[in-house]
PDB file of C-alpha atoms in Angstrom:
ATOM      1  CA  UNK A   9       0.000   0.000   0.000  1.00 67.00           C
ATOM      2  CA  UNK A  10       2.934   2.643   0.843  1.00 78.00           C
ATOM      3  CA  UNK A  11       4.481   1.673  -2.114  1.00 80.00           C
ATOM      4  CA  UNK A  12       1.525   2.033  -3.967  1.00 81.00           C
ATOM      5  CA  UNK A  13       1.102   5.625  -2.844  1.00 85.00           C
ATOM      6  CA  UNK A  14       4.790   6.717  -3.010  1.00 87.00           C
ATOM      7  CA  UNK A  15       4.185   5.747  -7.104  1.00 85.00           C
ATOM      8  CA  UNK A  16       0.648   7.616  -7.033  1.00 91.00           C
ATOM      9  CA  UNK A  17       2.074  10.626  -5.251  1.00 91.00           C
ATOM     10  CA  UNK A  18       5.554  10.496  -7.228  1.00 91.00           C
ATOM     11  CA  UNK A  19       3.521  10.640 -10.996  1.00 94.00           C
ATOM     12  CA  UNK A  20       1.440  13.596  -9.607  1.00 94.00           C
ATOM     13  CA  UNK A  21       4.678  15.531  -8.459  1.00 94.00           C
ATOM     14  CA  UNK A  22       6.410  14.613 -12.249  1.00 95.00           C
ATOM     15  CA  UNK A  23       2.989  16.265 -13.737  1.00 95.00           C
ATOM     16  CA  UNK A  24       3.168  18.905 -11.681  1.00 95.00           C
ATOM     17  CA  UNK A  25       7.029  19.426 -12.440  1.00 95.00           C
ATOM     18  CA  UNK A  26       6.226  19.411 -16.378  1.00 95.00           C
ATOM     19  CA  UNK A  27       3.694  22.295 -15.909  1.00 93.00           C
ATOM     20  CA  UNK A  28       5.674  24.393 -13.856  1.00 93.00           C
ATOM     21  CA  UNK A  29       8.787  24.160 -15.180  1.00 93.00           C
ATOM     22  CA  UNK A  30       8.671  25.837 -18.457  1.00 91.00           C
ATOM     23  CA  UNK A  31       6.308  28.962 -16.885  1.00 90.00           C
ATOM     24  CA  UNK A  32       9.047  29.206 -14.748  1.00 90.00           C
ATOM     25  CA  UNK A  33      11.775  29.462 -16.815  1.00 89.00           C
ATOM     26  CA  UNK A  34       9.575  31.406 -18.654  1.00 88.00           C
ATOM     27  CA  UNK A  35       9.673  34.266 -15.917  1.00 86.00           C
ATOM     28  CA  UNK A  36      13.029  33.526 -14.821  1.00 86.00           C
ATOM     29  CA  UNK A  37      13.974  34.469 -18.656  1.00 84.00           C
ATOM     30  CA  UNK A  38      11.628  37.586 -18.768  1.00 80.00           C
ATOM     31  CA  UNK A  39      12.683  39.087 -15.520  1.00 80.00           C
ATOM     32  CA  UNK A  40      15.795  40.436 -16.378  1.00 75.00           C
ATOM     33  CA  UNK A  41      14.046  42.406 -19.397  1.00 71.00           C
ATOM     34  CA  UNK A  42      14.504  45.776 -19.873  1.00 73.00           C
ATOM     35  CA  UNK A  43      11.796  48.210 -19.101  1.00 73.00           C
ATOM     36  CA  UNK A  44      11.495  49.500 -22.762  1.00 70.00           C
ATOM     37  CA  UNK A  45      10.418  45.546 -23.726  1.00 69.00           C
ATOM     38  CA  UNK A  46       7.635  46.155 -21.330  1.00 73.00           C
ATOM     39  CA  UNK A  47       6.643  49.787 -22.564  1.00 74.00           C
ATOM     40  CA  UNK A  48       7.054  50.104 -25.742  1.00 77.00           C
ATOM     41  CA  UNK A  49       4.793  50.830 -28.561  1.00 80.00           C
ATOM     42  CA  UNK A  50       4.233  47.734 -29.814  1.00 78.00           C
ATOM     43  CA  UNK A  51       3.848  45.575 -26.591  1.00 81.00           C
ATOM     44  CA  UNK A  52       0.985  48.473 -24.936  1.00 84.00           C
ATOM     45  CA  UNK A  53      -0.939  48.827 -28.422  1.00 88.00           C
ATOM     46  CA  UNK A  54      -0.931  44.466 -28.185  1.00 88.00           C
ATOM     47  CA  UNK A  55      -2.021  44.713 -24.770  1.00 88.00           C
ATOM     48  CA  UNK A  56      -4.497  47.388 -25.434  1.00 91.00           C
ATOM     49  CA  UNK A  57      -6.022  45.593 -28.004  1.00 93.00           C
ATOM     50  CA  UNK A  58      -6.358  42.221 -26.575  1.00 93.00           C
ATOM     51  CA  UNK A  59      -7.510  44.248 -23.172  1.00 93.00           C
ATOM     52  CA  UNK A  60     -10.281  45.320 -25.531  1.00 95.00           C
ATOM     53  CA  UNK A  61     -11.574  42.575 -28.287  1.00 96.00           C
ATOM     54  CA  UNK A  62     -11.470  40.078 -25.391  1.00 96.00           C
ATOM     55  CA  UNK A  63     -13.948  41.996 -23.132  1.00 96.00           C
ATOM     56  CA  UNK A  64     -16.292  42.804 -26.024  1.00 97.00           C
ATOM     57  CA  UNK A  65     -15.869  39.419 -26.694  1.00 96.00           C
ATOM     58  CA  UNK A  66     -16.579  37.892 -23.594  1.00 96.00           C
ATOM     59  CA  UNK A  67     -19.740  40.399 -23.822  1.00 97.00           C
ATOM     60  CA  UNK A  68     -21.204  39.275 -26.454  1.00 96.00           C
ATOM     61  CA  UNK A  69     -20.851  35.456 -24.949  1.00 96.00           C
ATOM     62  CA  UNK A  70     -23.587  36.998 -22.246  1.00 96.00           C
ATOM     63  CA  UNK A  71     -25.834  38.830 -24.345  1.00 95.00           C
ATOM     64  CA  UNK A  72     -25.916  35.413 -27.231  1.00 95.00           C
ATOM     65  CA  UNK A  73     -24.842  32.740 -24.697  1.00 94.00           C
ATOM     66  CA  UNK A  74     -27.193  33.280 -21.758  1.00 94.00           C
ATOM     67  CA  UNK A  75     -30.070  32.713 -23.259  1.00 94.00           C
ATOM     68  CA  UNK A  76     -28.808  29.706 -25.325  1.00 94.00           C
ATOM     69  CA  UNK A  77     -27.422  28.348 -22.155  1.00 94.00           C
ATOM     70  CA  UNK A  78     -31.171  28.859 -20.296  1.00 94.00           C
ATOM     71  CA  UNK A  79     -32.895  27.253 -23.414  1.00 93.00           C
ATOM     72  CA  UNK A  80     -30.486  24.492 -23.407  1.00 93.00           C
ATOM     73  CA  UNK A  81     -30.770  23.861 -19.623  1.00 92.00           C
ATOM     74  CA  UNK A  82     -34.381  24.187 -19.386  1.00 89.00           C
ATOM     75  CA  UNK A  83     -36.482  23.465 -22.621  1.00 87.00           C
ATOM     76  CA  UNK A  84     -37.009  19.986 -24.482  1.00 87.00           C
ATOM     77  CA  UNK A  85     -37.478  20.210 -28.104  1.00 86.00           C
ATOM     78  CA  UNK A  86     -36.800  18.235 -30.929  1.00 88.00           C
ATOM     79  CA  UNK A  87     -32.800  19.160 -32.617  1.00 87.00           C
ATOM     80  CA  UNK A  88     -31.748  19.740 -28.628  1.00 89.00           C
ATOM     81  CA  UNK A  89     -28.778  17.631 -29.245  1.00 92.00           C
ATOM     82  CA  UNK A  90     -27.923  18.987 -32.534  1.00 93.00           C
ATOM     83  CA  UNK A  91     -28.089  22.277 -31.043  1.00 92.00           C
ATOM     84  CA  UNK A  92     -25.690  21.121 -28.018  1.00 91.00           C
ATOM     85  CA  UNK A  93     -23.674  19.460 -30.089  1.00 93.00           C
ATOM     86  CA  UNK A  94     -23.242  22.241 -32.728  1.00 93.00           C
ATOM     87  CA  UNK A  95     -22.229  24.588 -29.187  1.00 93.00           C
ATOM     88  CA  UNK A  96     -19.471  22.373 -28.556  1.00 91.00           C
ATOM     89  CA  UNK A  97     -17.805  22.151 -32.243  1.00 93.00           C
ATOM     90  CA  UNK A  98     -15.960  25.602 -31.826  1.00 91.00           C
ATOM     91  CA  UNK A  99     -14.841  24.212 -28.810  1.00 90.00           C
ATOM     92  CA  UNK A 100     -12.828  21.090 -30.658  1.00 90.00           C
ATOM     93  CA  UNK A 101     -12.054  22.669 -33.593  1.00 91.00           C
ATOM     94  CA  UNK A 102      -8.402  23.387 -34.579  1.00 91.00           C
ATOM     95  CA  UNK A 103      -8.064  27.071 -34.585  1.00 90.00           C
ATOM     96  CA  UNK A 104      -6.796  27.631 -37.796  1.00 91.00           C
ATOM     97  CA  UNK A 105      -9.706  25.720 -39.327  1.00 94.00           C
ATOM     98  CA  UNK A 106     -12.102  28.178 -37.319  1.00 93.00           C
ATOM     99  CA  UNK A 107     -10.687  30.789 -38.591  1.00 92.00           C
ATOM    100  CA  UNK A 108     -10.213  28.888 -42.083  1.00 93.00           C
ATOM    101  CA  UNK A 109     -14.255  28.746 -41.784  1.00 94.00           C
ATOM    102  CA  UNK A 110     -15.064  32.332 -40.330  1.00 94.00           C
ATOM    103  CA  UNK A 111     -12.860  33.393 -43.709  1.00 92.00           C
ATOM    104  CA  UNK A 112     -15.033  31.326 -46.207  1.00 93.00           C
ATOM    105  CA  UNK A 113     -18.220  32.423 -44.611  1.00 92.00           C
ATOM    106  CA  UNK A 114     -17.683  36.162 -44.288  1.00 93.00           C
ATOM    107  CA  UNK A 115     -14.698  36.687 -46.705  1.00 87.00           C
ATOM    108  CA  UNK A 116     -14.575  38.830 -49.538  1.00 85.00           C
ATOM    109  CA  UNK A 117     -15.253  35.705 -51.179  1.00 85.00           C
ATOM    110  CA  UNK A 118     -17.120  33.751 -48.559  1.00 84.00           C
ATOM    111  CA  UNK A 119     -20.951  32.640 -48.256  1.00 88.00           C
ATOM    112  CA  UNK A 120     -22.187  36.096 -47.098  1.00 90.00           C
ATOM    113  CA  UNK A 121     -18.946  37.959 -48.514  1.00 84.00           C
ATOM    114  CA  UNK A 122     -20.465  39.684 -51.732  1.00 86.00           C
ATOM    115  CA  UNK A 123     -23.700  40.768 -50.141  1.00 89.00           C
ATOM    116  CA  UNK A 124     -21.927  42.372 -47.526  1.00 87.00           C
ATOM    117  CA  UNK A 125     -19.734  43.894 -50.086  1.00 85.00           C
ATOM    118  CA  UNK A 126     -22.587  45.126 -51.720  1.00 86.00           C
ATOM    119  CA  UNK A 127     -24.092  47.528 -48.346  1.00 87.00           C
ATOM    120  CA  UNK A 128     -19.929  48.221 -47.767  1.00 83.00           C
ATOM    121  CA  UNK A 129     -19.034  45.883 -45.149  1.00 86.00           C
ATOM    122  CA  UNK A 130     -15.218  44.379 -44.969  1.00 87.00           C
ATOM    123  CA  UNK A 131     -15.083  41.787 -42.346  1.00 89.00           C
ATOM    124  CA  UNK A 132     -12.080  40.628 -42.894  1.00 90.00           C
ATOM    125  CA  UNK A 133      -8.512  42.038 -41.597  1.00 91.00           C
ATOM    126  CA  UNK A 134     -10.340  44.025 -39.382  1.00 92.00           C
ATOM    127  CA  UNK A 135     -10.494  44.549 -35.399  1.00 93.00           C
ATOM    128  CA  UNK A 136     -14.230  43.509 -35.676  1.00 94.00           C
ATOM    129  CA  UNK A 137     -13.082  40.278 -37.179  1.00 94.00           C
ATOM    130  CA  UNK A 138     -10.622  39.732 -34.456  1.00 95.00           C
ATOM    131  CA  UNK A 139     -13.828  39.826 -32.527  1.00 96.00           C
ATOM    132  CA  UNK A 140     -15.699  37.612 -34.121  1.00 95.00           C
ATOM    133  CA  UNK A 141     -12.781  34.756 -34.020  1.00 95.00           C
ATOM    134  CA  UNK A 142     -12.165  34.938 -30.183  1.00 96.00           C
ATOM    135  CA  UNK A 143     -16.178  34.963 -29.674  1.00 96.00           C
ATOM    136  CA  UNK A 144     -16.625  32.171 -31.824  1.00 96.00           C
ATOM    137  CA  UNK A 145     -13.774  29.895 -30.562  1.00 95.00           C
ATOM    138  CA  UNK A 146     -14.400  31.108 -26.294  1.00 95.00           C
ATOM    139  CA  UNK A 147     -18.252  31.715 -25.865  1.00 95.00           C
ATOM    140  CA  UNK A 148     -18.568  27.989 -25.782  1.00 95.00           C
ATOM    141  CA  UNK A 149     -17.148  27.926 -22.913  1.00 95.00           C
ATOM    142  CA  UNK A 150     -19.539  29.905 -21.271  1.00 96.00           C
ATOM    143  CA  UNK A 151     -22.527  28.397 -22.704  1.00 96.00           C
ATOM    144  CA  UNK A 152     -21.340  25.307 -21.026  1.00 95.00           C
ATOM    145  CA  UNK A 153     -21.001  26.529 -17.641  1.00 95.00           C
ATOM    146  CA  UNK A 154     -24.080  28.833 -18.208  1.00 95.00           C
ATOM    147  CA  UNK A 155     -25.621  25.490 -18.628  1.00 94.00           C
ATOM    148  CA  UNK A 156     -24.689  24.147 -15.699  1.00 94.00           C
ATOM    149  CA  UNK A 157     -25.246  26.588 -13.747  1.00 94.00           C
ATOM    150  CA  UNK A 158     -29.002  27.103 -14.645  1.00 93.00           C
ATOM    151  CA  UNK A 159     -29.678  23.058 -14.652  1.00 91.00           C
ATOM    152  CA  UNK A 160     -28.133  23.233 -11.492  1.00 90.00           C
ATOM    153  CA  UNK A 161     -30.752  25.764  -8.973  1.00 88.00           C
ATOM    154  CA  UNK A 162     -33.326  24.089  -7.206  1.00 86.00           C
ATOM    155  CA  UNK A 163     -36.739  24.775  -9.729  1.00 85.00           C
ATOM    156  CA  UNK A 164     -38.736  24.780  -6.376  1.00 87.00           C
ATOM    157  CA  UNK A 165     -37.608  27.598  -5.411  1.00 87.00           C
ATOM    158  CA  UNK A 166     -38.716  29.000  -8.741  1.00 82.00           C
ATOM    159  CA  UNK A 167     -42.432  27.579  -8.122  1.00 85.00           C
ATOM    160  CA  UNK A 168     -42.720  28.989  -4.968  1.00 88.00           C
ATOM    161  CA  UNK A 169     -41.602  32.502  -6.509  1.00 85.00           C
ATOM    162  CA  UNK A 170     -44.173  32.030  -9.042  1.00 83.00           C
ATOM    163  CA  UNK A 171     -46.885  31.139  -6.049  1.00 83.00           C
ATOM    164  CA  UNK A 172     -46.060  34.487  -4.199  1.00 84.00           C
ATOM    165  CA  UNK A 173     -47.228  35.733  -7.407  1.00 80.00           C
ATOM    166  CA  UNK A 174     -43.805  37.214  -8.833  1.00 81.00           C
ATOM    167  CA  UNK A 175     -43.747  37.191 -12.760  1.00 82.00           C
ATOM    168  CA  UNK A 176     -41.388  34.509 -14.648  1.00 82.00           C
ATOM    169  CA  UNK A 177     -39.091  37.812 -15.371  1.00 85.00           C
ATOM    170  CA  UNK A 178     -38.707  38.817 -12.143  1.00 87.00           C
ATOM    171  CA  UNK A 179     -38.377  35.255 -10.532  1.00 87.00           C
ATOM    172  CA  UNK A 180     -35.470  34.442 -13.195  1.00 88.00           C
ATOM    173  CA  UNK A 181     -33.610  38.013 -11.948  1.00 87.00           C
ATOM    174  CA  UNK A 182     -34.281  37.489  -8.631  1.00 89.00           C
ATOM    175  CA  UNK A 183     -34.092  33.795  -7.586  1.00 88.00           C
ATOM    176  CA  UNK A 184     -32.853  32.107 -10.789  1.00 89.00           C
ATOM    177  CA  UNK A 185     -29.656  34.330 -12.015  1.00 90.00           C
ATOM    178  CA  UNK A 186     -27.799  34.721  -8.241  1.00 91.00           C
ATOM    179  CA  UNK A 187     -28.407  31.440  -7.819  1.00 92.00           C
ATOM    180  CA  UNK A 188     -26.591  30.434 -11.062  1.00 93.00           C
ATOM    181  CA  UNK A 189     -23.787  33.736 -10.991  1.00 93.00           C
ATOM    182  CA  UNK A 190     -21.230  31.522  -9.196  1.00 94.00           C
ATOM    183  CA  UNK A 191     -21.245  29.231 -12.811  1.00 95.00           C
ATOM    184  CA  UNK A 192     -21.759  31.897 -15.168  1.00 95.00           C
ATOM    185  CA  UNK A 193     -18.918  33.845 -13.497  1.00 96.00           C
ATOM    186  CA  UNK A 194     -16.607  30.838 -13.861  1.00 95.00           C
ATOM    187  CA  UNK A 195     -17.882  30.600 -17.585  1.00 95.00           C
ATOM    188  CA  UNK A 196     -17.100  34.407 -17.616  1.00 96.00           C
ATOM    189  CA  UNK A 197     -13.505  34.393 -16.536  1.00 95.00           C
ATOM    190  CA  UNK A 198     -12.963  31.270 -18.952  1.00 94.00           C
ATOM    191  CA  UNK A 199     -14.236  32.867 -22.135  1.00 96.00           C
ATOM    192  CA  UNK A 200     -12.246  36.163 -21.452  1.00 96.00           C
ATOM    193  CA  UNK A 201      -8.870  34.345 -20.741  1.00 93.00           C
ATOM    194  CA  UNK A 202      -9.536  32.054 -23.776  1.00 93.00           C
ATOM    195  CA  UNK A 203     -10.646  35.057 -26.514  1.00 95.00           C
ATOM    196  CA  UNK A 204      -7.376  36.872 -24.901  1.00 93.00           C
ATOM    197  CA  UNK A 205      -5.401  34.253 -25.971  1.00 90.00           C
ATOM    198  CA  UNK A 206      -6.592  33.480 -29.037  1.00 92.00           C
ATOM    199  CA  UNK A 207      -4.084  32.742 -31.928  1.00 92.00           C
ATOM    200  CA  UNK A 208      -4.865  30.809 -34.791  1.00 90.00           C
ATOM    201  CA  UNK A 209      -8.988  31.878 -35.518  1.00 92.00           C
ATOM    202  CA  UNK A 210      -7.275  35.015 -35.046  1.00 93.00           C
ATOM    203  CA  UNK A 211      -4.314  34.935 -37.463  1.00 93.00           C
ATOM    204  CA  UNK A 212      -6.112  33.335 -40.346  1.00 92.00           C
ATOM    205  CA  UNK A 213      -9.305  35.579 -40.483  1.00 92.00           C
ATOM    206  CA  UNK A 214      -7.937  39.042 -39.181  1.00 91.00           C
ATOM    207  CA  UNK A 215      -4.665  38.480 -40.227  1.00 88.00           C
ATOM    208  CA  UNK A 216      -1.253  40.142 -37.804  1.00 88.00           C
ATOM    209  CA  UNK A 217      -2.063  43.732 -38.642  1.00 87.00           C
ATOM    210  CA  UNK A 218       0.055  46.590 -35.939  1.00 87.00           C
ATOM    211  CA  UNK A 219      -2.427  48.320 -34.342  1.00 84.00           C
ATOM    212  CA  UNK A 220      -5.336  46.679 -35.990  1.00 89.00           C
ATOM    213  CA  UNK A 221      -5.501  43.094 -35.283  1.00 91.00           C
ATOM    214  CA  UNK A 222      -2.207  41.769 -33.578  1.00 91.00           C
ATOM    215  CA  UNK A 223      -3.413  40.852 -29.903  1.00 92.00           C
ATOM    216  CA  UNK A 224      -0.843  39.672 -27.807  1.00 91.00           C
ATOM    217  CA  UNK A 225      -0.604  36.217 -28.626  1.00 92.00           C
ATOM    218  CA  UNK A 226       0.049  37.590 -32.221  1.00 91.00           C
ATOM    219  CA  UNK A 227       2.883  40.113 -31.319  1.00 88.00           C
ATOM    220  CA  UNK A 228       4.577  37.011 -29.429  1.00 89.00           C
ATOM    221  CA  UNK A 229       4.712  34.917 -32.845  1.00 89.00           C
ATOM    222  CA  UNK A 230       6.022  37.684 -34.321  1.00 86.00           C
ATOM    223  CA  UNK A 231       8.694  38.607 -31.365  1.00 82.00           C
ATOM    224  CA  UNK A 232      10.488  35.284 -31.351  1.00 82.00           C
ATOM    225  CA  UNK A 233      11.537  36.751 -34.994  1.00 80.00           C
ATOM    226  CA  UNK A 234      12.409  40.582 -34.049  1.00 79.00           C
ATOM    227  CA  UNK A 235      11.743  41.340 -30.795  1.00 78.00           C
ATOM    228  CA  UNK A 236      12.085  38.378 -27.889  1.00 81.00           C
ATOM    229  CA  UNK A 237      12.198  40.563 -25.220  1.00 81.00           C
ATOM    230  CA  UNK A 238       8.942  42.112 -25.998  1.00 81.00           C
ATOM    231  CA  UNK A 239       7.745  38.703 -27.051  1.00 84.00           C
ATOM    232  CA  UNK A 240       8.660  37.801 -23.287  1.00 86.00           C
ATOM    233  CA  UNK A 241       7.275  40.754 -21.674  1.00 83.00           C
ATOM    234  CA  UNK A 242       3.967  39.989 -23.319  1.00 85.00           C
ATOM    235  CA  UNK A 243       4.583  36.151 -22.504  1.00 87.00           C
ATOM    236  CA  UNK A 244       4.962  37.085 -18.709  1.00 86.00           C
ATOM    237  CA  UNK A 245       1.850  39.521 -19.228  1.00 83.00           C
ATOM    238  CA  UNK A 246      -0.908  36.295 -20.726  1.00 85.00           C
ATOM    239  CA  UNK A 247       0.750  34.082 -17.882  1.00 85.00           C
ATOM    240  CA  UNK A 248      -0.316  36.025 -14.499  1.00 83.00           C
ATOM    241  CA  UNK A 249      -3.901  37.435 -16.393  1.00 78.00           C
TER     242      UNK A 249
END
């Protein structure tokens, strides 16, 4: 039996060794930086803009996810799994082939491209379109634990809400929502740190544009070619957000 556990406890030590190690040489390697790498142009405009397309990102998750997440928690109807399913597919996809897709559906030459064209919309290379990639590859995440969260508070409470005579509206705001925060919260933090670190969706559909579209994961690629230490500083940056 000890040995047993001196083997259990020695494999989760070696996991835990292989997921520290390289942040830590990570910062060990970034400390020594100088304090232009963290202040210069390029690394605040890449932290500015990641700041930025992440939280509108993670806002549009509650405004479309919420009430995807309610239907899917609470409501029976024929396609439910489809629709499930289809919420979880950003979720698995290789990021390059979301963005791959985002580009063929709302590119120049995409599905919707021409008609947009046509009332002077350009999706593509655009900070919008960085948008749309980290929304479409992170709100899953929040639909799931939206999900969760709303499957997961007690519905008597809710009937007793409704007996007092308190409208479905105000018994969702009142009893049902605080009830589920702690989940949606979680789902929250989880779509924001996963839109902020967005690469690939990003990269093929809004392209690596200064200013425009490079987020921080993008200015990183392109520091290990010009600029490590800034590539570090914003390494460093990604790791304690």
């Amino acid at each position: 039996m000890k040995l047993a556990r001196l083997g259990l406890v020695s494999v989760v030590l070696l996991f835990l060794l292989f997921l520290i190690l390289p942040l830590a040489a990570l910062i060990m390697r970034a400390l020594p930086i100088r304090p232009e790498a963290w202040f210069n142009a390029a690394t605040l405009d890449a932290l500015q803009l990641s700041l930025f397309t992440a939280s509108l990102s993670a806002a549009l998750a509650i405004i479309l996810g919420t009430p995807t997440a309610y239907v899917l928690a609470r409501e029976n109807f024929v396609g439910k799994r489809i629709v499930d399913t289809l919420v979880d597919v950003p979720m698995v996809l290789p990021p390059a082939v979301a963005g791959l897709a985002l580009l063929m559906a709302f590119g120049r030459r995409g599905t919707l491209g021409p008609t947009l064209s046509i009332i002077g919309i350009e999706l593509p290379f655009t900070t919008i379109a960085v948008v749309m990639a980290q929304t479409f590859v992170a709100a899953p995440f929040y639909v799931r634990a939206a999900k969760a969260g709303f499957a997961g508070v007690d519905r008597r409470l809710e009937q007793m809400s409704a007996l007092l005579g308190e409208s479905n509206l105000r018994t969702f705001f009142r009893i049902t929502l605080p009830l589920a925060a702690p989940s949606l919260f979680s789902g929250l933090l989880m779509t924001w740190a996963r839109a902020l670190g967005e690469f690939g969706a990003t990269i093929m559909f809004a392209g690596n544009l200064p200013g425009r579209t490079q987020t921080m994961p993008l200015a990183i690629y392109i520091g290990l070619e010009s600029n490590l230490d800034s590539a570090l500083a914003l390494s460093v940056i990604l790791v304690v957000v």
